[in-house]
Short mmCIF file of C-alpha atoms in Angstrom, two decimals:
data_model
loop_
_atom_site.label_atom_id
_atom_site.label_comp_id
_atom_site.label_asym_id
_atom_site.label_seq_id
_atom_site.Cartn_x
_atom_site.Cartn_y
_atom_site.Cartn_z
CA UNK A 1 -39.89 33.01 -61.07
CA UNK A 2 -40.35 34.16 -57.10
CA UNK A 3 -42.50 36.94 -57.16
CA UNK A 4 -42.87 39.99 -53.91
CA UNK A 5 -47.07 39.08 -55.10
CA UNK A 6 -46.17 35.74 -53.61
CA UNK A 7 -46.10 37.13 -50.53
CA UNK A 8 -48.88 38.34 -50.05
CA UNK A 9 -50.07 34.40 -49.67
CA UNK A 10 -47.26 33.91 -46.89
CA UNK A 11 -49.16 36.64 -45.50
CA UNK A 12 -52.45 35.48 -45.45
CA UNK A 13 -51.18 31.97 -44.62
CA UNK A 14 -49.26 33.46 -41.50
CA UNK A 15 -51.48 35.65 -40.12
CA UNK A 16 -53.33 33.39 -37.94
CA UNK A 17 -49.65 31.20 -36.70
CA UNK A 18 -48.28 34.51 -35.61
CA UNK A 19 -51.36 36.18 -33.92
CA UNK A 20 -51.43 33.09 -31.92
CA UNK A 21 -47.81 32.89 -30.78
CA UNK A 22 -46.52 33.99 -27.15
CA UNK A 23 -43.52 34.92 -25.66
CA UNK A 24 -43.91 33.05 -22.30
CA UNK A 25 -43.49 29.57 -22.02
CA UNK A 26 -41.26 29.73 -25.36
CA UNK A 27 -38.16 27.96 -25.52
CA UNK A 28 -35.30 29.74 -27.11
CA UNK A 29 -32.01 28.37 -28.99
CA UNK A 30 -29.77 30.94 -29.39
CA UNK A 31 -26.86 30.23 -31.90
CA UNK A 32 -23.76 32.15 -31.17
CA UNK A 33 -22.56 34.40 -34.15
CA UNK A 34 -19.45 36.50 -34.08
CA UNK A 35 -16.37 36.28 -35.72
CA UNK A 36 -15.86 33.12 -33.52
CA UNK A 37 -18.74 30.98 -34.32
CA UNK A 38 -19.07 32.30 -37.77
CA UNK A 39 -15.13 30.82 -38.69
CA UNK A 40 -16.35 27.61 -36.80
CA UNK A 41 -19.25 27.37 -38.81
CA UNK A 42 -21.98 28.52 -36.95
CA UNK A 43 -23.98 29.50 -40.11
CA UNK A 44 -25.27 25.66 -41.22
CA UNK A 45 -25.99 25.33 -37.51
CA UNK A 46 -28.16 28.20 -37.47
CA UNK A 47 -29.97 27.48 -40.53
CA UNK A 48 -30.41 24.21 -39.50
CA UNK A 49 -32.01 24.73 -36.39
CA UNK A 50 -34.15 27.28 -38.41
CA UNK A 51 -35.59 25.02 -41.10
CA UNK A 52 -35.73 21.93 -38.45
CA UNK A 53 -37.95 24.34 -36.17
CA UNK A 54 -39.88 25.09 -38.74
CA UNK A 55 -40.34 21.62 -40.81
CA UNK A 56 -40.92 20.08 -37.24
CA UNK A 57 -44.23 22.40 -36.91
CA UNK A 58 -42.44 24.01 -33.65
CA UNK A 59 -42.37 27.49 -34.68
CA UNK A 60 -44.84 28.74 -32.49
CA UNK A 61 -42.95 27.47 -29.54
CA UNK A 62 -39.53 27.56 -30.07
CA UNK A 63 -37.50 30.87 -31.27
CA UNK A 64 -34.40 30.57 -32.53
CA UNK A 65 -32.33 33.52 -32.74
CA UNK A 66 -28.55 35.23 -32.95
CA UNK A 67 -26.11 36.81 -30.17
CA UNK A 68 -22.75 37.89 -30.19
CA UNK A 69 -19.51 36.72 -28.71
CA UNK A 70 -20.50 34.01 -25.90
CA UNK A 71 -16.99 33.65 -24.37
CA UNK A 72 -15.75 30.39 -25.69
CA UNK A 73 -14.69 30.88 -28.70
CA UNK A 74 -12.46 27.63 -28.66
CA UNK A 75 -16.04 25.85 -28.34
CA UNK A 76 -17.64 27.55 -30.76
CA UNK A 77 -20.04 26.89 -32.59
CA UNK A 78 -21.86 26.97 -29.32
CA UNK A 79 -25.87 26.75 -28.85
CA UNK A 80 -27.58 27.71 -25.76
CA UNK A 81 -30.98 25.88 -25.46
CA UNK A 82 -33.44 28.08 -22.38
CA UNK A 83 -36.37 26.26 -21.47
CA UNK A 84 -38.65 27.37 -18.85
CA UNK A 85 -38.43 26.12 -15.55
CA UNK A 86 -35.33 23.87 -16.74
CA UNK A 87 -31.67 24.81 -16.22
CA UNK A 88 -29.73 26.27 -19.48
CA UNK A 89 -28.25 23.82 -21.79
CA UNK A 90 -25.03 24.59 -24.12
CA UNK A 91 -24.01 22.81 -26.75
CA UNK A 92 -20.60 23.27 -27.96
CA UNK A 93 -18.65 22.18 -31.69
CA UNK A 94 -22.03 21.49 -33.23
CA UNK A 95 -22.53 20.93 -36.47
CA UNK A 96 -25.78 20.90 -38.90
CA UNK A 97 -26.12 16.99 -38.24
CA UNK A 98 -26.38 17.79 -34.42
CA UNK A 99 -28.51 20.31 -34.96
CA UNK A 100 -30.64 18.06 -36.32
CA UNK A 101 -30.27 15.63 -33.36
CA UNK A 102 -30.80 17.99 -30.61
CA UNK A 103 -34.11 19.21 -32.46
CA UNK A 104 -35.23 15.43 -31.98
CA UNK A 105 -33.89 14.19 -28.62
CA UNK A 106 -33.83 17.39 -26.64
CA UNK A 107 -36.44 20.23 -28.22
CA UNK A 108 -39.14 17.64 -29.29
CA UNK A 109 -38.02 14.63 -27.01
CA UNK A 110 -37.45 16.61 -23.81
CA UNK A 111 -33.84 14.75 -23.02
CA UNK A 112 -30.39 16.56 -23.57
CA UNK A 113 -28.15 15.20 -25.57
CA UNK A 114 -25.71 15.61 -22.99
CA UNK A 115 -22.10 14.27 -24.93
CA UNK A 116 -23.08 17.53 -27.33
CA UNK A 117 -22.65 19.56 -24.39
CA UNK A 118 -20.25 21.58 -22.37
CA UNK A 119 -19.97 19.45 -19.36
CA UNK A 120 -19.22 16.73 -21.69
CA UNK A 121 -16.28 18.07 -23.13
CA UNK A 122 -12.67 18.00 -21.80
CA UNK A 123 -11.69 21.09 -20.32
CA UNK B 1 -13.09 30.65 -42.96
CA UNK B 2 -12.96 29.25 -45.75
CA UNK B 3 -15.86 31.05 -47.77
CA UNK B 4 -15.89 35.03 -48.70
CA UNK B 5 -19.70 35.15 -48.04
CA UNK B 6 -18.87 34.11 -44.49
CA UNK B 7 -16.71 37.05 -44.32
CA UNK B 8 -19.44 39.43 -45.81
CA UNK B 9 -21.47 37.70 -42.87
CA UNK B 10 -19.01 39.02 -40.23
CA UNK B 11 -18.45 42.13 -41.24
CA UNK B 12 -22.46 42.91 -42.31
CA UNK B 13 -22.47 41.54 -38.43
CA UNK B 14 -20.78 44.58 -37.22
CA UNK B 15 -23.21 47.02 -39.00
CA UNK B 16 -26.25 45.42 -36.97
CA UNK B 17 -23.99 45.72 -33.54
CA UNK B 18 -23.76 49.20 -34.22
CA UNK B 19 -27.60 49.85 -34.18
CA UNK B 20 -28.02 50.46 -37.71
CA UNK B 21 -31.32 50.75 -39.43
CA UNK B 22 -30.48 50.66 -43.17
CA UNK B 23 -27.54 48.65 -44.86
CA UNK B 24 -26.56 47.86 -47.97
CA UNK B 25 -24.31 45.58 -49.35
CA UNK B 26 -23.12 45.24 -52.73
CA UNK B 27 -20.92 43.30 -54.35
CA UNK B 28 -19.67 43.76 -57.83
CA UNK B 29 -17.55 41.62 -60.18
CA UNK B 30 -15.90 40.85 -63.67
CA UNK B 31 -13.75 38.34 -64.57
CA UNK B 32 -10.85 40.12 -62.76
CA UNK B 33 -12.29 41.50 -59.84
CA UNK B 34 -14.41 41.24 -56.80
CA UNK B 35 -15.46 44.55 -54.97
CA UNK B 36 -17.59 44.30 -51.80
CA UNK B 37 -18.93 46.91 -50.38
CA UNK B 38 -21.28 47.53 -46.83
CA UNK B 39 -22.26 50.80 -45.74
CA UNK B 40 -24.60 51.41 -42.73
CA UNK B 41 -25.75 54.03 -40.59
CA UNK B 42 -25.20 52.77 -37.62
CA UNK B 43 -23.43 54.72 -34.35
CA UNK B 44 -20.27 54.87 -36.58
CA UNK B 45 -17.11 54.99 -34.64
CA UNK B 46 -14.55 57.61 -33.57
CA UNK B 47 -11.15 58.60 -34.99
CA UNK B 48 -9.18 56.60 -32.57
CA UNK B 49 -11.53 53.45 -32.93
CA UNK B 50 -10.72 53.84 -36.67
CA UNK B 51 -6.91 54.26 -36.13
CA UNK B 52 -6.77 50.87 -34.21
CA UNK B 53 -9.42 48.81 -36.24
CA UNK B 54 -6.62 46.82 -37.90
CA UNK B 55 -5.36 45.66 -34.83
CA UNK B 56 -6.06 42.07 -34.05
CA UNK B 57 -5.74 43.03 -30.13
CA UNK B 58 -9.01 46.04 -30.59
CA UNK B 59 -12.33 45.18 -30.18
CA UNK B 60 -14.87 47.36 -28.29
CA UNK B 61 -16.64 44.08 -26.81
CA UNK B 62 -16.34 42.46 -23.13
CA UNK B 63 -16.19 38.55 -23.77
CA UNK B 64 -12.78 38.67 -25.26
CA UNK B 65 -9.79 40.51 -26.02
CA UNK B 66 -9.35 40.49 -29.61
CA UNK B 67 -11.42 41.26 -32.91
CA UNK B 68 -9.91 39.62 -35.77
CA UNK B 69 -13.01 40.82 -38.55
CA UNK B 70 -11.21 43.38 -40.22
CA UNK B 71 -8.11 41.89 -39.93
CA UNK B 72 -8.96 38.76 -41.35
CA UNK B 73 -10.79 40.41 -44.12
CA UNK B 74 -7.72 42.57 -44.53
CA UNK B 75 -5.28 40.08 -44.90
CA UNK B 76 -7.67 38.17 -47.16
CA UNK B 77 -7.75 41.26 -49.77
CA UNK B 78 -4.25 42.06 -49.27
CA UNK B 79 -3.16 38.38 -50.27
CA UNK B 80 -5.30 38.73 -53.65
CA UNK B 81 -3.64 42.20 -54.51
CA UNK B 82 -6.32 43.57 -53.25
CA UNK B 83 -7.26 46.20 -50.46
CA UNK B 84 -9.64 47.06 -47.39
CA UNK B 85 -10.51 50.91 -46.31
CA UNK B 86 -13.09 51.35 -43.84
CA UNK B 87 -14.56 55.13 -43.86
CA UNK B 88 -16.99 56.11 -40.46
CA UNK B 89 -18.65 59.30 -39.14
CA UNK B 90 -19.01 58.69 -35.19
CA UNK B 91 -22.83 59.64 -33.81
CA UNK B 92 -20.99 62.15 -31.64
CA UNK B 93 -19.69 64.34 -34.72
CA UNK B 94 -22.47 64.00 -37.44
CA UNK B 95 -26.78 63.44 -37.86
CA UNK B 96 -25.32 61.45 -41.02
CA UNK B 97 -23.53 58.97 -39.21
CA UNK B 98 -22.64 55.52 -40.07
CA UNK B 99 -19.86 53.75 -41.49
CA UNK B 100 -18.90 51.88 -44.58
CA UNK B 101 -16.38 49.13 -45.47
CA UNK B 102 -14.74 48.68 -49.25
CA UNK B 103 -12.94 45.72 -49.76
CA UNK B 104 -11.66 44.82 -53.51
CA UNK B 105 -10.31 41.18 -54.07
CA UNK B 106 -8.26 39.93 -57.10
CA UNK B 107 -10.74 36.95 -58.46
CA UNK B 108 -7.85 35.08 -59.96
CA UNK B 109 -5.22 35.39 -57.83
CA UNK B 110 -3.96 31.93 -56.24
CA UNK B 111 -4.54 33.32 -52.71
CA UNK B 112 -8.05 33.90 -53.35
CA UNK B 113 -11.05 31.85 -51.72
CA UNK B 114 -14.61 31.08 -53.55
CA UNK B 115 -17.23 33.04 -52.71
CA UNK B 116 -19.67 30.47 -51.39
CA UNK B 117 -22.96 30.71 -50.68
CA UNK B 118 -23.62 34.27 -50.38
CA UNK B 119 -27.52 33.73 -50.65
CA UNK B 120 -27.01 32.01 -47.25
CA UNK B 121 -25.36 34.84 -46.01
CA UNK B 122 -28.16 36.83 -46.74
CA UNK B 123 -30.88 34.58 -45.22
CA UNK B 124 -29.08 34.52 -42.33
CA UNK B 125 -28.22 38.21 -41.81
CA UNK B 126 -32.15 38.61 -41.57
CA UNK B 127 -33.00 36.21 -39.18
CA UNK B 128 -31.04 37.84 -37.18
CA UNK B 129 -31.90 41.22 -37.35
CA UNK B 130 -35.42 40.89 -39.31
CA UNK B 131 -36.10 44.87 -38.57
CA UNK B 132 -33.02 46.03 -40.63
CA UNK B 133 -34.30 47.32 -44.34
CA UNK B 134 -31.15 45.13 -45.57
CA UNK B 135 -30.64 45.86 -49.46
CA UNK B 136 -28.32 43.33 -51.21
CA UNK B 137 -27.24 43.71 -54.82
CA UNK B 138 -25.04 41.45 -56.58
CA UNK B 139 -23.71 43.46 -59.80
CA UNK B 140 -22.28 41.33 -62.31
CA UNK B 141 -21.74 42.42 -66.24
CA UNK B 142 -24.66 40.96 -67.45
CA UNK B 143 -27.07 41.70 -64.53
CA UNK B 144 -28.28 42.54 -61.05
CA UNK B 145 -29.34 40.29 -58.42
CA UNK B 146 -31.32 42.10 -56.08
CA UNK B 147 -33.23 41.98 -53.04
CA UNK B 148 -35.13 44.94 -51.03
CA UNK B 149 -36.21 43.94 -47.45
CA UNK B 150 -38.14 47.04 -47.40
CA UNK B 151 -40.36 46.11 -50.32
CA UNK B 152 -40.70 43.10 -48.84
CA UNK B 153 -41.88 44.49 -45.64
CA UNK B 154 -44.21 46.41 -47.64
CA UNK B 155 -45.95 43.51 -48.92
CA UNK B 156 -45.97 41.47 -45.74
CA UNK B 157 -46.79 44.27 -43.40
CA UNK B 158 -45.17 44.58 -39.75
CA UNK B 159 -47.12 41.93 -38.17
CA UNK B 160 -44.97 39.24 -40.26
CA UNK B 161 -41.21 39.48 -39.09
CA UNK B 162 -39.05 38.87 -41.97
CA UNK B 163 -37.23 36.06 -39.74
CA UNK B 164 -40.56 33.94 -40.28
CA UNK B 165 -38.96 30.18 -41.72
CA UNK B 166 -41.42 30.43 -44.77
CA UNK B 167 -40.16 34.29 -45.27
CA UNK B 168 -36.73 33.22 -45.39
CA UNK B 169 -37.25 30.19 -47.33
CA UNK B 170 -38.89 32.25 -49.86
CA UNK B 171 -36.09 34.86 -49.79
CA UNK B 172 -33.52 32.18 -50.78
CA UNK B 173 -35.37 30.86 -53.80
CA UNK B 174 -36.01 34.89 -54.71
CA UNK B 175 -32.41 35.28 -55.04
CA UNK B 176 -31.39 32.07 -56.14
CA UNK B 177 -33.87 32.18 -59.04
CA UNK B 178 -31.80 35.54 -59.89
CA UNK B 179 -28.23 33.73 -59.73
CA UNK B 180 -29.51 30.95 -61.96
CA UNK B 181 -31.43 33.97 -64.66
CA UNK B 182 -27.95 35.61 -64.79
CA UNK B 183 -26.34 32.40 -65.66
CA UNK B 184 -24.85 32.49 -62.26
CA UNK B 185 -26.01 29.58 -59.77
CA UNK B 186 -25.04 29.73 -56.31
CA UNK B 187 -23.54 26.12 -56.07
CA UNK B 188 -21.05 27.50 -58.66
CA UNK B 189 -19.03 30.03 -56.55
#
């Protein structure tokens, strides 16, 4: 059984990983979450790009985090991806499995996977 | 949506918009009945933003023109003989402000949807706000499932955010460990 002792251990094990991490230079991937996205099934996507971060060692580089209404709901679940010194890219209808596929083409591979994206999909 | 914990995600949703430091949610069942309850203390909101909250075409944000939360989750209850009253004090009228939403859902009603994977819902709630002392309890006649983010913080301190991947990950197992104690496993709702 999970105990609150055991996490005193994350603790010690995180210390160093967070102390270390910076905000500039970061890339973000922020997962749209209102009423929208959530009915579209933004929460796999989100979790997916969490554990993928994470099980990919990026975690000190790449933040992913949570914002409100985006616009386009009749996209959603949408993903914007901000790099630094690159232009934003937005992914739109993605699921966990593309999730997982931008995390390996785009965040560790460097190359959009541009048919996931807005300017990819009929208007 | 096709999942009531996705709804408990939306509406818990609205309690972090509002600014609020402390929620709870709780949700309590027998073999009738589903009650789910969030109270926060957010901004709260004002008598007229109360009066039109069940109207699909109200929503206080700028990206769109409707705000279907309550109403969904309204109709939802409704369909299941069951109901949704939303109680607020505005920031404006009372130190004690905040607001909380009762919903009560009939559990074997034809019209009513599984629960799904509320322990998801919970993860995901933090990540997204990991400074909210969230406190979940899951009542259910033969137990509690429970989970305090406050005594967590306590543990891990402030310089760990509770959004950390290993945090979460061990958050999920916490309560899932509970669901399957109580004889209640998660992939069963």
């Amino acid at each position: 059984m999970k105990s609150l002792a055991e996490l005193q251990a994350i603790k010690n094990k995180m210390a160093d990983r967070v102390s270390v991490r910076t905000s500039s230079g970061n890339t973000r991937i922020v997962v749209g979450m209102a009423t929208c996205g959530i009915a579209a099934g933004a929460r796999p996507v989100l979790n997916a790009f969490v554990e993928g971060i994470s099980e990919a060692g990026l975690s000190n580089d790449v933040i992913v985090t949570q914002t409100g209404c985006i616009g386009i709901c009749q996209y959603e679940p949408v993903v914007e991806v901000f790099e630094k010194d690159r232009e934003k890219t937005t992914y739109v209808k993605m699921t966990a499995e593309k999730a997982k596929e931008v995390i390996e083409k785009h965040i560790k591979g460097g190359t959009p996977v541009t048919e996931y994206t807005i300017g990819a999909t009929q208007l | 949506m096709d999942e009531l914990s996705l709804y408990v995600l939306d509406i818990t949703m609205n309690s972090v918009r509002a600014g609020a430091t402390e929620i709870a949610i709780t949700l309590r069942e027998d073999g009738e009945w589903l009650w789910f309850t969030v109270e926060d203390n957010g901004c709260g909101m004002t008598e007229e933003q109360l009066k039109k909250l069940t109207d699909p075409f109200f929503t206080t944000r700028k990206t769109r023109k409707v705000g279907l939360g309550i109403p969904f989750l309204t109709m939802l209850a409704e369909m299941t003989g069951g109901f949704v009253t939303v109680t607020s004090t505005h920031e404006s009228v009372s130190p004690n402000h905040g607001t909380k939403t009762e919903a009560k859902f009939g559990k074997n009603h034809i019209d009513f949807i599984p629960l799904g994977d509320i322990v998801e819902t919970v993860k995901t709630l933090i990540q997204g706000a990991p400074a909210v002392n969230f406190t979940f309890r899951h009542i259910f006649p033969n137990g509690t499932v429970e989970l305090s983010c406050a005594a967590i913080r306590e543990t891990l301190g402030d310089e760990i955010p509770l959004s950390e991947p290993d945090v979460l990950m061990w958050i999920g197992q916490y309560l899932r460990e509970q669901y399957d104690e109580l004889g209640h496993p998660v992939a069963q709702f």
